[in-house]
PDB file of C-alpha atoms in Angstrom:
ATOM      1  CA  UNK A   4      -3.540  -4.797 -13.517  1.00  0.00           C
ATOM      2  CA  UNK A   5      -1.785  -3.530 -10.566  1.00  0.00           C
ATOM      3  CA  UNK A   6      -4.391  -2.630  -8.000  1.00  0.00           C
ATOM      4  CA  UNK A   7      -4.019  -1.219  -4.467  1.00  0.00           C
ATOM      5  CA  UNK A   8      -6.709  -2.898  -2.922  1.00  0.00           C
ATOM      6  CA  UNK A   9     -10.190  -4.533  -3.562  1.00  0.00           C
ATOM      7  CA  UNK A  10     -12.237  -3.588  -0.511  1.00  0.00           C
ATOM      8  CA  UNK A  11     -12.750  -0.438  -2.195  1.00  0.00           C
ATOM      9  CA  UNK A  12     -16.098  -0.669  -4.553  1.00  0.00           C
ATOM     10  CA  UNK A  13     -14.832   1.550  -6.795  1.00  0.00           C
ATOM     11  CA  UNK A  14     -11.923  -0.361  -8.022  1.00  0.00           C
ATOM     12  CA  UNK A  15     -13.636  -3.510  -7.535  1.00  0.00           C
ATOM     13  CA  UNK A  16     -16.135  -2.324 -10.347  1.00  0.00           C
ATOM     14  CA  UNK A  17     -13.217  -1.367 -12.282  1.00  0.00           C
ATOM     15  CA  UNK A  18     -11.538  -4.551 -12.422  1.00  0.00           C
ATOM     16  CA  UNK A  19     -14.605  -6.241 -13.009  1.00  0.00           C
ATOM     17  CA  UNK A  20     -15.358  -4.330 -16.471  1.00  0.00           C
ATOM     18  CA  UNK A  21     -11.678  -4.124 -17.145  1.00  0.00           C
ATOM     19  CA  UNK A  22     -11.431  -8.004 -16.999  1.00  0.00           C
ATOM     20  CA  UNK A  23     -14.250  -8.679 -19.371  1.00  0.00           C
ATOM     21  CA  UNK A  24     -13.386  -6.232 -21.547  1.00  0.00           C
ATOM     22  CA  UNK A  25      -9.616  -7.851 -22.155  1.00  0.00           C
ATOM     23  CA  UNK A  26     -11.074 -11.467 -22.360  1.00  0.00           C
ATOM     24  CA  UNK A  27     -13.082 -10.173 -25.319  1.00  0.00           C
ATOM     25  CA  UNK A  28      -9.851  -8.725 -26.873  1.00  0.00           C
ATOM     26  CA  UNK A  29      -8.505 -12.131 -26.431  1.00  0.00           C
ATOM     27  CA  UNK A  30      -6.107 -11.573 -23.016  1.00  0.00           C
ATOM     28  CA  UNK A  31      -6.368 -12.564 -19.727  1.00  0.00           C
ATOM     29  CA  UNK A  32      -6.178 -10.464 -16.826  1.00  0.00           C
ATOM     30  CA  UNK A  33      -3.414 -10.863 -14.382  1.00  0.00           C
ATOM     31  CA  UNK A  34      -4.393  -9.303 -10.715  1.00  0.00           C
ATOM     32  CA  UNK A  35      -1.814  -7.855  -8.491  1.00  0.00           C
ATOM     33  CA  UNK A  36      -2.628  -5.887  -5.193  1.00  0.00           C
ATOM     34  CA  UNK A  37      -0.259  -3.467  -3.339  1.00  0.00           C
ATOM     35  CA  UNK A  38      -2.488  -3.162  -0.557  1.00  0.00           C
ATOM     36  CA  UNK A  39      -1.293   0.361  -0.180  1.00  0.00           C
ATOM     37  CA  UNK A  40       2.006  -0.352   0.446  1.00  0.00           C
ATOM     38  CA  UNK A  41       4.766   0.962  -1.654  1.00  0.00           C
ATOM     39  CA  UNK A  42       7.098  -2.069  -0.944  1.00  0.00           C
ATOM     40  CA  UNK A  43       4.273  -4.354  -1.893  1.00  0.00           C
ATOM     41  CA  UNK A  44       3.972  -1.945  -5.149  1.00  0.00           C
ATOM     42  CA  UNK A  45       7.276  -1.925  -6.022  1.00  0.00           C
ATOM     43  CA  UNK A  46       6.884  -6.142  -5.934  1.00  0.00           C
ATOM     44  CA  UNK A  47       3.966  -6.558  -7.845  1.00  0.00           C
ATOM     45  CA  UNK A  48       6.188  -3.784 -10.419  1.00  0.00           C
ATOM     46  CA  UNK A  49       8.597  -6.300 -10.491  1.00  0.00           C
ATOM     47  CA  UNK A  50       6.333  -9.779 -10.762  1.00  0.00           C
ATOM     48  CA  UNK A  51       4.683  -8.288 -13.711  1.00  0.00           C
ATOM     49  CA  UNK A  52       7.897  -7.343 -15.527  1.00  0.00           C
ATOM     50  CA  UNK A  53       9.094 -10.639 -14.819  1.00  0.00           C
ATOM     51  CA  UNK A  54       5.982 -12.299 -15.825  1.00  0.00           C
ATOM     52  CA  UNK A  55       6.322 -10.960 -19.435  1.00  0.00           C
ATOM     53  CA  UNK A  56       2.870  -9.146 -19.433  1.00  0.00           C
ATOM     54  CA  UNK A  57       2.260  -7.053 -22.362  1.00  0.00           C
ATOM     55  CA  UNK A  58       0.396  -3.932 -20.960  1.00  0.00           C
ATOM     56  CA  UNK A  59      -0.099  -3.012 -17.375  1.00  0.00           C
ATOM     57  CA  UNK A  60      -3.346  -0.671 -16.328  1.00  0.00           C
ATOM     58  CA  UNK A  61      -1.839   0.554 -12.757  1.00  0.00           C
ATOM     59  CA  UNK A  62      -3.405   1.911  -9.957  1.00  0.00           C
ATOM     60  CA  UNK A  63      -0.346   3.539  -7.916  1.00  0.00           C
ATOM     61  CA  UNK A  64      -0.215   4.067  -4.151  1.00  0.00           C
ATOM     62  CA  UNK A  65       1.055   7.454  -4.210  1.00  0.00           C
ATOM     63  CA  UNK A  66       4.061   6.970  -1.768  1.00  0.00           C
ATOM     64  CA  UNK A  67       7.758   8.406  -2.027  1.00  0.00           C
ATOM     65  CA  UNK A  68       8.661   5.833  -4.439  1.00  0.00           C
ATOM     66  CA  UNK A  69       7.874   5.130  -7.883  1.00  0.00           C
ATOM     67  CA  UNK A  70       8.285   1.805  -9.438  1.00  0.00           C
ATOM     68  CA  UNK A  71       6.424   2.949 -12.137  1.00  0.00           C
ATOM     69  CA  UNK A  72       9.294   4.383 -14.523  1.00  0.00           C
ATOM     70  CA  UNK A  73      11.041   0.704 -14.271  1.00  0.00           C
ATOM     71  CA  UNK A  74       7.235  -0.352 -17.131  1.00  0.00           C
ATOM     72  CA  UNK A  75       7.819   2.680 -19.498  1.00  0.00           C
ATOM     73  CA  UNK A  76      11.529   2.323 -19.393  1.00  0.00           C
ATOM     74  CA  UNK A  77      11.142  -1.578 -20.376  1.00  0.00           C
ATOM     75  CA  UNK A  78       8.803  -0.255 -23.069  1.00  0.00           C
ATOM     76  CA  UNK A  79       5.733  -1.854 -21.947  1.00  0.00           C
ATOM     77  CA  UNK A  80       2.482  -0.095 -22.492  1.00  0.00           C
ATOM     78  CA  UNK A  81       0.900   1.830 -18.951  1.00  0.00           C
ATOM     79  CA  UNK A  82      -2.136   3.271 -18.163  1.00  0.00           C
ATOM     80  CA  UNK A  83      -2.683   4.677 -14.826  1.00  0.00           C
ATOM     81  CA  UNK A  84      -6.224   5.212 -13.363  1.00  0.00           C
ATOM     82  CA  UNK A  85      -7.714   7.049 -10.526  1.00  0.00           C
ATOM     83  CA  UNK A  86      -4.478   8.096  -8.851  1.00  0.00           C
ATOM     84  CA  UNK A  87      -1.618  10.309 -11.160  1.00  0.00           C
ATOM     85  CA  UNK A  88       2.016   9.469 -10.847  1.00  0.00           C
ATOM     86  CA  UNK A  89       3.416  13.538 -11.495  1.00  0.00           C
ATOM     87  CA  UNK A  90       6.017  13.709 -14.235  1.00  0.00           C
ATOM     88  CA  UNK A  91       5.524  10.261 -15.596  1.00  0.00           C
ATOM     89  CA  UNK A  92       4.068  10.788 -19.152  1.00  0.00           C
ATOM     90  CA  UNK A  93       1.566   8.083 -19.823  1.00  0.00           C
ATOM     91  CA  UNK A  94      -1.992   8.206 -20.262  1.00  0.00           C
ATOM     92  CA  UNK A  95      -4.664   8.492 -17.415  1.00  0.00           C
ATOM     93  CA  UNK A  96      -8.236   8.175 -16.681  1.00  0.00           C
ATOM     94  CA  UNK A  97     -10.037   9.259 -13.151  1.00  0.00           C
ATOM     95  CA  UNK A  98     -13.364  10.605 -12.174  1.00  0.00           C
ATOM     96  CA  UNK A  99     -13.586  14.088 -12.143  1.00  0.00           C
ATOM     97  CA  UNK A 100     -13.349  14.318  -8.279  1.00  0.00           C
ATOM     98  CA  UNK A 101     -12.598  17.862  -7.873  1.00  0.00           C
ATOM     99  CA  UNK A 102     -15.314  18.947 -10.146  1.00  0.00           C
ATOM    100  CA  UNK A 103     -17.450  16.297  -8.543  1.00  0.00           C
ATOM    101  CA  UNK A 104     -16.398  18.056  -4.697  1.00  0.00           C
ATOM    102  CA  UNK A 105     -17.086  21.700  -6.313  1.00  0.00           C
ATOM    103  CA  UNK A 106     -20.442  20.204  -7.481  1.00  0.00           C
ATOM    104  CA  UNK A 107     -21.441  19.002  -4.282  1.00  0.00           C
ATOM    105  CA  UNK A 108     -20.608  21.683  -1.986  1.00  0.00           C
ATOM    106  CA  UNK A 109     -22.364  24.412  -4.436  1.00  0.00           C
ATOM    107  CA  UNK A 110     -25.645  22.344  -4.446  1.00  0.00           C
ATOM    108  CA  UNK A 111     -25.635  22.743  -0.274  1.00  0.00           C
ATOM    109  CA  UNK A 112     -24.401  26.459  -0.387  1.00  0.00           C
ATOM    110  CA  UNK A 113     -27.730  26.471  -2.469  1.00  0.00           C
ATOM    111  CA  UNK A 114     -29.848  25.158   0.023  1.00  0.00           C
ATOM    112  CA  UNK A 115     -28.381  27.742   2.429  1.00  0.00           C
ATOM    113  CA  UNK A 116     -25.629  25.651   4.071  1.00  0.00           C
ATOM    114  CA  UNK A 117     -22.902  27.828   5.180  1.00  0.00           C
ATOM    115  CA  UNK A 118     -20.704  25.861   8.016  1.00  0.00           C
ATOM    116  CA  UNK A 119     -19.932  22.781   6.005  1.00  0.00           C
ATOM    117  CA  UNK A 120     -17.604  20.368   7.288  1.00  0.00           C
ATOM    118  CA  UNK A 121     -15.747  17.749   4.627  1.00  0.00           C
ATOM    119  CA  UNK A 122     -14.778  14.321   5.674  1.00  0.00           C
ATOM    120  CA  UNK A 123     -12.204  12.362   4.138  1.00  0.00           C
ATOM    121  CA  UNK A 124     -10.309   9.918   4.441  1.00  0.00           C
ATOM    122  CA  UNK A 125      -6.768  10.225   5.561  1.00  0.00           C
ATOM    123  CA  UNK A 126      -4.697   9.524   3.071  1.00  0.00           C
ATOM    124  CA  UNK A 127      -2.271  11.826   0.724  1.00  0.00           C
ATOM    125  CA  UNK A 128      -3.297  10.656  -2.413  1.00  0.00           C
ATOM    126  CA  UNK A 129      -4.297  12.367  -5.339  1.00  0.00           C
ATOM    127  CA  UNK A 130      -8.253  11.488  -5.418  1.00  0.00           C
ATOM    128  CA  UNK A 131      -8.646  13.233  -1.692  1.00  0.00           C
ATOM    129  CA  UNK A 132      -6.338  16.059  -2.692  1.00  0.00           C
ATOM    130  CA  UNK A 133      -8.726  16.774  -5.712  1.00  0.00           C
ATOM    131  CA  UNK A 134     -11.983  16.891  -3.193  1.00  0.00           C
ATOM    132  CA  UNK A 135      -9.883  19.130  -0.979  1.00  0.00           C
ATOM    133  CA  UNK A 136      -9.515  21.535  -3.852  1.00  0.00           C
ATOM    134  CA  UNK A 137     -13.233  21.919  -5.421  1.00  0.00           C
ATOM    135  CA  UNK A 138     -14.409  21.897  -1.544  1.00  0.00           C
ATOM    136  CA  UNK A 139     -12.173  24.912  -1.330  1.00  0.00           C
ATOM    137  CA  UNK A 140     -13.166  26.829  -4.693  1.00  0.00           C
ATOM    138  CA  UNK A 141     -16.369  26.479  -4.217  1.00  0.00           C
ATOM    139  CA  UNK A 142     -16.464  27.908  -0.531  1.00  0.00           C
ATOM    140  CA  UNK A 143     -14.597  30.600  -2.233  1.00  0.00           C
ATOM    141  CA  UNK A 144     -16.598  31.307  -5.139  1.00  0.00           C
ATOM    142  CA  UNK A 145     -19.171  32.258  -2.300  1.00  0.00           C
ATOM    143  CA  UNK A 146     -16.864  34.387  -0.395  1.00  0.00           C
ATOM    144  CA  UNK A 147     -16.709  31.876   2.290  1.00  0.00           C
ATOM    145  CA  UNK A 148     -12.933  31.231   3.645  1.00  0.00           C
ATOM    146  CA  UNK A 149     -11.402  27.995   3.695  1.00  0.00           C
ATOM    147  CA  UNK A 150      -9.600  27.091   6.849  1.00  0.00           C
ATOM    148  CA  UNK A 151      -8.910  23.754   8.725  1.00  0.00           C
ATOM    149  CA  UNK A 152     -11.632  24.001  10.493  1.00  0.00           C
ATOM    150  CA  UNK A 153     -13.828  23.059   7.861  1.00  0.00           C
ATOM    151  CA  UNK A 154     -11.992  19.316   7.280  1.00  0.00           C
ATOM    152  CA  UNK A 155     -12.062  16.672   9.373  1.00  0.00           C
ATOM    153  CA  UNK A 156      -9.739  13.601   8.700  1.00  0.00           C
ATOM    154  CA  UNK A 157     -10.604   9.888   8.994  1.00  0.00           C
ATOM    155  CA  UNK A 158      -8.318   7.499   9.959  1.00  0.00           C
ATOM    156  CA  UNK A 159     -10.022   4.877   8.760  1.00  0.00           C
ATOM    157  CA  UNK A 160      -7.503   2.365   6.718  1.00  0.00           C
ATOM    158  CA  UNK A 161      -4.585   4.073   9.149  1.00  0.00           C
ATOM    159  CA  UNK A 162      -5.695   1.603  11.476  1.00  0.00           C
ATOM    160  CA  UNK A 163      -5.595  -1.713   9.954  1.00  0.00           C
ATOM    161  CA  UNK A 164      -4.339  -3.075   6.818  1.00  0.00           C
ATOM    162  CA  UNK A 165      -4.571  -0.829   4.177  1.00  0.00           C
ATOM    163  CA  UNK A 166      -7.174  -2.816   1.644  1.00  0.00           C
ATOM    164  CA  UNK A 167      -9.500  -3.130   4.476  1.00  0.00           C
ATOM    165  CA  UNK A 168     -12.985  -1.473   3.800  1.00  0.00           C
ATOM    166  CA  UNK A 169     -13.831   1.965   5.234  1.00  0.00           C
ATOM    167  CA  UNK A 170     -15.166   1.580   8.745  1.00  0.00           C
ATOM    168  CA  UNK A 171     -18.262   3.781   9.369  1.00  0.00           C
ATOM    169  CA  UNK A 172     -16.970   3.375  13.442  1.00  0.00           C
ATOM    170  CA  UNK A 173     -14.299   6.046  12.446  1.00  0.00           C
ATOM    171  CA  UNK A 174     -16.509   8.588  10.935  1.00  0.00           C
ATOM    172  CA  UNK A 175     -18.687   7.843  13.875  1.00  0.00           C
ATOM    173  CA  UNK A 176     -15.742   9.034  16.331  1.00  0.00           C
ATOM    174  CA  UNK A 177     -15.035  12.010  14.575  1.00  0.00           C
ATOM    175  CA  UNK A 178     -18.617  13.077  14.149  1.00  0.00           C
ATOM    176  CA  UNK A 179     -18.626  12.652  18.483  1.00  0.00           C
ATOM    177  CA  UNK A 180     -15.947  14.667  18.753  1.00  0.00           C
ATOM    178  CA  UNK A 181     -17.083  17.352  16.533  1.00  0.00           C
ATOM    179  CA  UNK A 182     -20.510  17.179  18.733  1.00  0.00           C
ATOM    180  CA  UNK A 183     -18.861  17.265  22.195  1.00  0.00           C
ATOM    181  CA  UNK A 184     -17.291  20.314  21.280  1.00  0.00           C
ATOM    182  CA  UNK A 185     -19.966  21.936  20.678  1.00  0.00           C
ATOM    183  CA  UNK A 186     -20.516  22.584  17.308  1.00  0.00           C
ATOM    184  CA  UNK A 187     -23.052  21.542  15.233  1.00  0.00           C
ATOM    185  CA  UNK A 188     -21.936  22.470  11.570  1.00  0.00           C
ATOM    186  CA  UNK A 189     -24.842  23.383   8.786  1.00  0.00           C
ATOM    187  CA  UNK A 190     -23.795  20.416   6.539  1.00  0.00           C
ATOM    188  CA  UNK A 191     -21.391  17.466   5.752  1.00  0.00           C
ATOM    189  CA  UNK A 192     -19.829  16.177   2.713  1.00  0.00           C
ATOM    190  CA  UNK A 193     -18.607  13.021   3.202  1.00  0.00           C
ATOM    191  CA  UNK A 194     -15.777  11.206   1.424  1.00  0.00           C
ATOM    192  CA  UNK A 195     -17.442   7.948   1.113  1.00  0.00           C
ATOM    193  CA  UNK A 196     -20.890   6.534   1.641  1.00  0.00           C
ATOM    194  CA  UNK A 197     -19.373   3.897   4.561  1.00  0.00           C
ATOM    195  CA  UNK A 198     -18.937   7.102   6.712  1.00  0.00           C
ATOM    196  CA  UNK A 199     -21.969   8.498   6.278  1.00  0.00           C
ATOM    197  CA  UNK A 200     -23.225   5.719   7.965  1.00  0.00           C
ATOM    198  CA  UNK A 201     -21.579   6.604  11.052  1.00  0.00           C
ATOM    199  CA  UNK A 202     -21.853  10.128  10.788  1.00  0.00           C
ATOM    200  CA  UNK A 203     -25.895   9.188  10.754  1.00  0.00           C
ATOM    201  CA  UNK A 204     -25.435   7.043  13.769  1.00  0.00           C
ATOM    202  CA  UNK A 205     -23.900   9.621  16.401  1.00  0.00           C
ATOM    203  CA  UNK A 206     -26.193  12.184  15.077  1.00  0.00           C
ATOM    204  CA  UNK A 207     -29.331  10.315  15.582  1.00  0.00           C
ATOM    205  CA  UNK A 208     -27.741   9.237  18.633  1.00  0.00           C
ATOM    206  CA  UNK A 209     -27.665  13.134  20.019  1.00  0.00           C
ATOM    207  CA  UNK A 210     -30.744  14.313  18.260  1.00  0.00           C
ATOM    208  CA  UNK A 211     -29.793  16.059  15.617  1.00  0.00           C
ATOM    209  CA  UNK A 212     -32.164  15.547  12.559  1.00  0.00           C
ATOM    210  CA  UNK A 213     -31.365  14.471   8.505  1.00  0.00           C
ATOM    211  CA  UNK A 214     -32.391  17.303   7.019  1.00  0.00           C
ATOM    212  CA  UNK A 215     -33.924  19.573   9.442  1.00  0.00           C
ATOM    213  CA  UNK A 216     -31.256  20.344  11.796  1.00  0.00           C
ATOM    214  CA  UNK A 217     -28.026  19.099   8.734  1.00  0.00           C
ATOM    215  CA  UNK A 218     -27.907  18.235   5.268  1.00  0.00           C
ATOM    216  CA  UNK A 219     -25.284  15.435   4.336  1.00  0.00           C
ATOM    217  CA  UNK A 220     -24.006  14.491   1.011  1.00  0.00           C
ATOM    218  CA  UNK A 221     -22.071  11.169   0.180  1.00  0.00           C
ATOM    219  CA  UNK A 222     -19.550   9.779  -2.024  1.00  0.00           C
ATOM    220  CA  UNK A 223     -19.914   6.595  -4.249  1.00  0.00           C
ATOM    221  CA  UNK A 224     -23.316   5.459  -4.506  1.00  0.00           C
ATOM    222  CA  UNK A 225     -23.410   2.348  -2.859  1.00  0.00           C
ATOM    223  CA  UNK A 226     -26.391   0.269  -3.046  1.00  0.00           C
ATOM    224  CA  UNK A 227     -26.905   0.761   0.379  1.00  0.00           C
ATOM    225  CA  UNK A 228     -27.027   4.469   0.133  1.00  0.00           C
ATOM    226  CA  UNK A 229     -31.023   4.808  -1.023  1.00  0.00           C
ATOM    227  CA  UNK A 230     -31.988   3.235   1.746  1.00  0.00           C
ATOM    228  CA  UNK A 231     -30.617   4.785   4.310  1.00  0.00           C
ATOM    229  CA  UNK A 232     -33.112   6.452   6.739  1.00  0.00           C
ATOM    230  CA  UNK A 233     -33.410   9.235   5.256  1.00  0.00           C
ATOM    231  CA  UNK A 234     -32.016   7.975   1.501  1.00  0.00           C
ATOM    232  CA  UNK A 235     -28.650  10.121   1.209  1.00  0.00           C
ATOM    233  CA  UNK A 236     -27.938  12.177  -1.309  1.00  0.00           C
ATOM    234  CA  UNK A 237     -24.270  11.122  -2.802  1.00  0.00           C
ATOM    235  CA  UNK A 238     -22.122  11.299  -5.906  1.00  0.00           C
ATOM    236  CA  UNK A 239     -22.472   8.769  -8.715  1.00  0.00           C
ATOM    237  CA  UNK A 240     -18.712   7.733 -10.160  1.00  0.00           C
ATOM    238  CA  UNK A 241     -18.243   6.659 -13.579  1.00  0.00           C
ATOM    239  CA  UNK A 242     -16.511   3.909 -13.130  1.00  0.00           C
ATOM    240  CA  UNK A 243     -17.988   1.896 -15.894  1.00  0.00           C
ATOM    241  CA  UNK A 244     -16.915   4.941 -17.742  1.00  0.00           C
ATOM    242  CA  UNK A 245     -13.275   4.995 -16.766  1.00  0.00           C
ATOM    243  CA  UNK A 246     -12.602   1.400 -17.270  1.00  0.00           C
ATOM    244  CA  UNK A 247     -13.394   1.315 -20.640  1.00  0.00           C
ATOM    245  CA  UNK A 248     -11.702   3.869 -22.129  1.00  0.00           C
ATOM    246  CA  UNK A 249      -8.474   3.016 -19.610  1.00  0.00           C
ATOM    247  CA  UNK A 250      -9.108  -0.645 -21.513  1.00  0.00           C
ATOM    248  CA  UNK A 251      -9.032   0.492 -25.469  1.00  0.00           C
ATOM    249  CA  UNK A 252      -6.566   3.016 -24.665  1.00  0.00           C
ATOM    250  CA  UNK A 253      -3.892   0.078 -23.377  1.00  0.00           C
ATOM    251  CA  UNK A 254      -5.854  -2.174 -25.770  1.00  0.00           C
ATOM    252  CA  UNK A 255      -4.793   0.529 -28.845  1.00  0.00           C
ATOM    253  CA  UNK A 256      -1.426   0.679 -27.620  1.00  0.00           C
ATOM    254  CA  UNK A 257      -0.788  -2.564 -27.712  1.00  0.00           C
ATOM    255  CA  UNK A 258      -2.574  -2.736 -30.990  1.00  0.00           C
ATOM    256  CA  UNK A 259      -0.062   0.244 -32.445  1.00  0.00           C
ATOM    257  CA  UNK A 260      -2.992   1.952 -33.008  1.00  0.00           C
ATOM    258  CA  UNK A 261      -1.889   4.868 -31.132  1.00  0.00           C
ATOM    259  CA  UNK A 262       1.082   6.253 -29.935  1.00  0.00           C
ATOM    260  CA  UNK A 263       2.191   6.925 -26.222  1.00  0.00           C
ATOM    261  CA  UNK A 264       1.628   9.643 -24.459  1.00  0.00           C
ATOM    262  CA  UNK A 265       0.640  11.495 -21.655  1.00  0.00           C
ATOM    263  CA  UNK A 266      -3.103  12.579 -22.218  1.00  0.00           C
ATOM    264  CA  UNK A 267      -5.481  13.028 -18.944  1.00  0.00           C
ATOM    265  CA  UNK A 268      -9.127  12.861 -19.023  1.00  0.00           C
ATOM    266  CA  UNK A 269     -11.276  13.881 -16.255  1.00  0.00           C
ATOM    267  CA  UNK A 270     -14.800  11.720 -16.360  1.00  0.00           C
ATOM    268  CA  UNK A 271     -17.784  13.407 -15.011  1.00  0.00           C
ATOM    269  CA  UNK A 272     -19.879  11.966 -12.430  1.00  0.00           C
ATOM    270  CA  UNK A 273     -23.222  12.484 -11.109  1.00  0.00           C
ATOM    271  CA  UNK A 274     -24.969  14.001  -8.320  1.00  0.00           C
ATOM    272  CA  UNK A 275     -27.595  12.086  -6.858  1.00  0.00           C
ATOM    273  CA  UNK A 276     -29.677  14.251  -4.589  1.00  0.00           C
ATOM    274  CA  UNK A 277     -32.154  12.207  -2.060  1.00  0.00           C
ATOM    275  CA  UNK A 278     -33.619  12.976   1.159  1.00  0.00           C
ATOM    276  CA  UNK A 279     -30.594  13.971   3.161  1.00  0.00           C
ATOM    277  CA  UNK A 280     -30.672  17.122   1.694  1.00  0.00           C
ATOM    278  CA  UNK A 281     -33.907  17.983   1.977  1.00  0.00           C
ATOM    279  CA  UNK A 282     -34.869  16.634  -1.739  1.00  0.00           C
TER     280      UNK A 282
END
């Protein structure tokens, strides 16, 4: 498996399920990290080819290059997860994060939330690109226009290496920037639970109340997450989900149980609504 980083709960839990799942098919796991880093991808590419693997379940970092034709063109079984590679035809598995985004912003246009403000993570990958999207259809299924005002960007793993965990500080200086300006938006929906920790933070700080006075919505479900003060409402990912059928699909291939391709299938995951908005 060819992983960009670990810090990242999501992918840890993938790994995790994907590792027991090949030791009971009889194969052991070999771990490779890119760390976000297309030269680092492009090496761990290469170390696996060399090391005579016989499938690879890839994680790509999304960057100009793509080291990823080099495994179907040496005919060895891929599966990509989470992130796509466009025009390489091979199988992939993700949460469905645009329908995920959609769902989230529709439940607090339901509870009368009109200025809503999405934070995400600043990265141009694939998995924020899909938020974007269902952020922005479901503003306009309302009518409401979609304009950059409405997204704020978090530089979060721009600022240190890029497997190191999201920093709640960040979200914290973007949520006192937002405030010092003046503007105190309806809602937010936040791109991972670790910033929603500092988004609660700088608004407690300047007295703005969880869910009187703003309604905020997570990402990821992290144990923490129920027990924040108030318990935030946040999406559920199916990871579990994704790894296993990302596992028997390489596992079939490898098998010759199935034949290549270049299928996609969009998991769903779950809203979990809580006190933060108002529930």
């Amino acid at each position: 498996m060819i992983l960009t980083d670990l810090a990242n709960p999501f992918f840890n839990d993938l790994v995790t399920e994907i590792e027991e799942r090949a030791i009971q098919a009889g194969y052991t796991l070999l771990l490779l990290l890119s760390d976000e880093d297309p030269e680092r991808e492009r090496v761990a590419v290469d170390t696996a080819l060399r090391s005579g693997v016989d499938g690879i379940i890839g994680v790509p970092v999304q960057g100009r290059s793509n080291p990823w034709t080099a495994v179907t063109k040496a005919g060895i079984p891929l599966v990509l997860v989470a992130r796509e590679v466009p025009g390489l035809d091979v199988d992939f598995f993700s949460s469905d994060n645009q329908e995920g985004r959609r769902m989230t912003t529709r439940a607090l246009l339901e509870r009368g939330a009109r200025d809503i403000v999405l934070v995400e993570e600043d990265l141009q990958i694939t998995t924020v690109a899909h938020r974007v999207d269902g952020f922005r259809n479901a503003l306009e299924e309302h009518g409401i226009p979609f304009d950059s005002r409405r997204t704020a960007l978090v530089p979060s793993r721009r600022t240190a290496r890029g497997s190191s965990l999201w920093r709640g500080e960040d979200a914290y200086r973007v949520g006192v920037d937002l405030l010092e300006s003046g503007r105190v938006p309806d809602a937010f929906l936040v791109g991972n639970d670790y910033f929603a920790l500092g988004l609660y933070a700088v608004l407690r700080e300047r007295g703005v109340r969880i869910p009187e006075d703003i309604l905020i919505i997570g990402w990821g479900d992290y144990p923490f997450s129920r027990y924040m003060d108030p318990p935030l409402s946040t999406v559920r990912l199916p990871v579990i989900d994704v790894a296993r059928h990302a596992t028997a699909r390489l596992l079939a291939l490898l098998d010759d149980t199935a034949a290549p391709g270049s299928s996609a299938e969009y998991l769903s995951p779950e809203l979990m609504l809580r006190a933060s908005t108002n529930n």
